[in-house]
Amino acid sequence: MTTTLDMFTPAARETLVRAAQLAAAEGHSLIGPEFVLLALAEVRPLAGRPDGLGVTPAALHEQIRREQIKHDRGPRAQGDGVLLATLGIDAADVLRRASAATGVRPGDPALWSLSRSRIRPLRLTLDGPALRLRLTGESRKAIEVAAWSARRARRPLADREDLLWGLLADGSSPVVRVLAGLPVSIRALGDDLRTWHGSLPRRGRPAA
Amino acid sequence: MEAMTELADAVDSADPATGLAAVAALRRLADELEALHVSNARAQGWSWEAIAVALGVRRQSAHKKYAKHIAGGAR
């Protein structure tokens, strides 16, 4: 089975791409599961909860920084925005203007692909405009559990809730550590996810 | 922006690490801009040939680099 973004709903595709962008903005070359969580926190509702994860993206981001999660070599010392400012370039502004002029959004999932290395099947890579990030083992597992969860419920595509399910399924993932430092009940999240799951019709659920 | 003033110092210090990292960041920004404009060109019906000429690269390089990602890229 090949892993591609096509396995996900448009909303879940946006989440994965956003996770890559968030990780890249911090100078990472790997997408840790905490960035998938952060991308999930940015869009509400989630799992039938009007307030989504129940924590603001800013608070979650702060907690992620505090945890200082290390993947591989760790992030570059400075993000690109900061480095480009040394050259007198406001990268965010340049991209914003190019995006407005071309009508192309760098985070448009159509410009991104998720692929598995043929030689190293444990390696999943998300490729986008000028960005290539590998998923950490925890992120890969989360995606695989998400796909399995949708398949099991006979839904054609994995949704954002399936991604959250995948993230929470791994007790050793940094995600659990991050959430533990916040006023978020993982148990309540799990309960709401189960309710959400139970409320879905089997089969025939529109892809969007 | 506060970061700007901090960085002006970084530039003045002529630290090669900062200079080199900034160049690498510039390259990534250029790549990102290129992807946006190539995507726009394809959406407007430009051929890979025309895109390659405008970018100053060979048709095959342009196609190879983007065909996978850009909608309507295969041809």
XYZ file of C-alpha atoms in Angstrom:
283
model
C 0.000 0.000 0.000
C 1.394 3.337 -0.891
C 0.894 6.178 1.494
C -0.266 9.347 -0.182
C -2.179 12.429 0.764
C -5.090 10.972 -1.224
C -5.808 8.730 1.739
C -6.880 11.776 3.740
C -9.820 14.150 3.656
C -9.048 17.633 2.319
C -9.119 18.956 5.890
C -6.671 16.309 7.088
C -4.415 17.025 4.097
C -4.336 20.665 5.114
C -3.423 19.577 8.639
C -0.454 17.504 7.493
C 0.842 20.229 5.194
C 0.399 22.784 7.934
C 2.352 20.551 10.328
C 5.201 20.480 7.817
C 5.128 24.260 7.476
C 5.103 24.761 11.236
C 8.034 22.389 11.702
C 9.957 24.032 8.862
C 9.337 27.488 10.268
C 11.151 26.404 13.423
C 14.073 25.151 11.355
C 13.260 21.435 11.641
C 13.873 18.995 8.823
C 11.685 16.404 10.541
C 7.987 16.636 11.311
C 7.496 15.649 14.914
C 4.046 14.561 16.091
C 3.812 17.701 18.220
C 3.547 19.748 15.020
C 0.720 17.553 13.761
C -0.986 18.235 17.076
C -0.353 21.963 16.718
C -1.821 21.942 13.208
C -4.878 20.125 14.576
C -5.247 22.719 17.332
C -5.396 25.529 14.787
C -8.718 24.473 13.311
C -11.937 24.087 15.257
C -14.140 22.248 15.897
C -12.427 18.903 16.342
C -14.061 15.621 17.297
C -17.339 17.444 17.888
C -15.679 19.757 20.412
C -16.449 23.383 19.545
C -13.204 24.520 21.166
C -11.163 21.865 19.367
C -8.338 20.501 21.457
C -9.349 22.862 24.238
C -6.125 24.811 24.204
C -5.158 27.788 22.074
C -2.531 27.176 19.389
C -0.368 29.828 21.057
C -0.443 28.068 24.428
C 0.261 24.742 22.785
C 3.141 26.186 20.775
C 4.596 27.656 23.947
C 4.367 24.284 25.681
C 6.032 22.568 22.722
C 8.928 25.010 22.945
C 9.176 24.441 26.688
C 9.384 20.690 26.243
C 12.354 21.137 23.893
C 11.594 17.954 22.029
C 14.646 16.698 20.190
C 14.348 14.861 16.912
C 17.500 13.858 15.136
C 19.900 16.784 14.958
C 17.361 19.237 16.245
C 16.348 22.417 14.479
C 18.634 24.864 12.771
C 19.758 27.571 15.149
C 17.659 30.179 13.390
C 14.556 29.967 11.273
C 14.692 31.164 7.665
C 12.704 34.299 8.414
C 15.332 35.458 10.877
C 18.225 34.585 8.581
C 16.688 36.381 5.608
C 16.174 39.463 7.725
C 19.978 39.636 7.956
C 19.908 40.164 4.188
C 17.239 42.805 4.534
C 14.530 40.503 3.188
C 11.140 40.159 4.791
C 10.475 36.599 3.658
C 6.914 36.464 4.937
C 6.052 39.596 2.983
C 7.761 38.382 -0.200
C 5.831 35.111 -0.039
C 2.583 36.848 0.768
C 2.921 39.085 -2.275
C 3.954 36.248 -4.579
C 1.037 34.216 -3.333
C -1.394 37.086 -3.921
C -0.008 37.735 -7.402
C -0.063 34.117 -8.547
C -3.148 33.001 -6.664
C -1.106 30.022 -5.507
C -0.987 29.164 -1.837
C 2.259 27.479 -0.677
C 0.192 25.382 1.718
C -2.192 24.161 -0.968
C -2.151 20.372 -0.511
C -2.314 19.989 -4.295
C 1.293 21.195 -4.353
C 2.353 18.613 -1.778
C 2.920 14.911 -1.819
C 3.418 12.283 0.817
C 5.536 9.364 -0.216
C 7.229 6.345 1.196
C 10.791 5.571 0.276
C 11.023 2.408 -1.808
C 14.335 1.427 -0.343
C 13.598 2.434 3.216
C 9.926 1.701 3.770
C 9.927 3.204 7.249
C 10.707 6.569 5.757
C 7.799 8.862 4.896
C 8.492 12.192 3.277
C 6.248 15.188 2.750
C 7.341 17.217 -0.271
C 6.073 20.675 -1.059
C 7.186 23.838 -2.792
C 10.856 24.061 -1.823
C 10.267 22.045 1.315
C 11.015 18.421 1.977
C 10.473 17.097 5.456
C 10.691 13.595 6.735
C 8.239 12.347 9.331
C 9.584 11.140 12.637
C 8.740 7.587 13.645
C 6.002 8.866 15.947
C 4.395 10.956 13.193
C 4.578 8.046 10.795
C 2.864 5.781 13.313
C 0.165 8.392 13.910
C -0.548 8.557 10.183
C -0.635 4.808 9.878
C -2.998 4.445 12.816
C -5.181 7.198 11.304
C -5.389 5.313 8.009
C -6.154 2.085 9.834
C -8.809 3.774 11.942
C -10.633 5.080 8.867
C -10.328 1.730 7.125
C -11.700 -0.116 10.116
C -14.730 2.188 10.207
C -15.075 1.717 6.445
C -14.668 5.375 5.743
C -12.923 6.033 2.448
C -10.645 8.757 3.808
C -8.896 9.407 7.096
C -9.981 12.627 8.759
C -8.419 15.013 11.272
C -9.980 13.053 14.114
C -8.249 9.923 12.878
C -4.963 11.805 13.002
C -5.673 12.818 16.582
C -6.526 9.221 17.363
C -3.209 8.184 15.861
C -1.336 10.744 17.925
C -2.969 9.681 21.185
C -2.591 5.986 20.456
C 1.127 6.156 21.141
C 1.703 6.648 24.847
C 5.431 7.129 24.330
C 4.894 9.987 21.869
C 5.992 13.484 22.900
C 2.414 14.556 22.183
C 1.225 12.948 25.372
C 3.982 14.699 27.306
C 3.055 18.067 25.787
C -0.643 17.624 26.565
C 0.147 16.513 30.105
C 1.674 19.931 30.732
C -1.550 21.664 29.683
C -5.028 21.773 31.151
C -6.263 19.258 28.584
C -7.769 15.976 29.674
C -6.493 13.233 27.393
C -9.172 10.954 28.774
C -11.942 13.418 27.819
C -10.374 13.830 24.391
C -10.389 10.057 23.962
C -14.024 9.850 25.060
C -15.034 12.593 22.636
C -13.152 10.857 19.847
C -14.989 7.628 20.552
C -18.328 9.473 20.544
C -17.362 11.167 17.290
C -16.492 7.794 15.808
C -19.753 6.258 16.931
C -21.784 9.112 15.474
C -20.521 8.546 11.951
C -22.512 6.581 9.453
C -20.544 3.642 8.155
C -19.735 4.000 4.475
C -20.978 6.683 2.159
C -19.775 9.547 4.308
C -18.878 12.375 1.930
C -15.167 12.824 1.524
C -15.137 16.453 2.587
C 11.009 44.215 14.354
C 13.284 43.519 17.258
C 14.866 40.560 15.522
C 16.058 42.910 12.771
C 18.286 44.967 15.028
C 19.715 41.871 16.671
C 20.486 40.609 13.240
C 22.121 43.725 11.996
C 24.690 42.939 14.685
C 24.969 39.403 13.413
C 25.787 40.693 9.942
C 28.343 43.153 11.237
C 30.063 40.421 13.170
C 30.852 38.840 9.780
C 30.251 35.432 11.273
C 30.551 32.973 8.388
C 27.999 30.638 9.963
C 25.318 33.318 9.861
C 26.235 34.442 6.362
C 26.205 30.934 4.954
C 22.983 30.003 6.710
C 21.373 33.177 5.344
C 22.402 32.241 1.805
C 20.915 28.775 2.265
C 17.692 30.362 3.507
C 17.661 32.644 0.465
C 17.965 29.619 -1.786
C 15.001 27.988 -0.059
C 12.975 31.173 -0.472
C 13.862 31.305 -4.185
C 12.786 27.683 -4.570
C 9.500 28.407 -2.894
C 8.856 31.436 -5.114
C 9.796 29.393 -8.156
C 7.262 26.719 -7.217
C 4.491 29.310 -6.866
C 5.260 30.896 -10.221
C 5.650 27.597 -12.041
C 2.323 26.479 -10.646
C 0.740 29.732 -11.801
C 2.276 29.375 -15.260
C 0.937 25.834 -15.605
C -2.494 27.004 -14.480
C -2.355 29.597 -17.257
C -1.556 26.941 -19.791
C 2.176 27.491 -20.200
C 4.113 24.561 -21.619
C 7.055 23.088 -19.726
C 9.155 24.282 -22.639
C 8.156 27.900 -22.107
C 8.585 27.644 -18.349
C 12.052 26.154 -18.754
C 13.092 28.927 -21.135
C 11.880 31.593 -18.700
C 13.729 29.922 -15.832
C 16.845 29.406 -17.912
C 16.911 25.660 -17.385
C 16.399 22.629 -19.573
C 12.820 21.546 -20.201
C 13.477 18.219 -18.597
C 14.815 19.724 -15.398
C 11.756 21.916 -14.986
C 9.399 19.049 -15.725
C 11.233 16.608 -13.481
C 11.288 19.048 -10.605
C 7.617 19.965 -10.678
C 5.547 17.489 -12.652
C 4.895 15.378 -9.578
C 3.615 18.256 -7.496
C 1.773 20.596 -9.711
C -1.751 19.856 -10.769
C -1.863 19.202 -14.481
C 1.852 18.592 -14.282
C 1.998 15.303 -16.085
C 2.140 15.411 -19.820
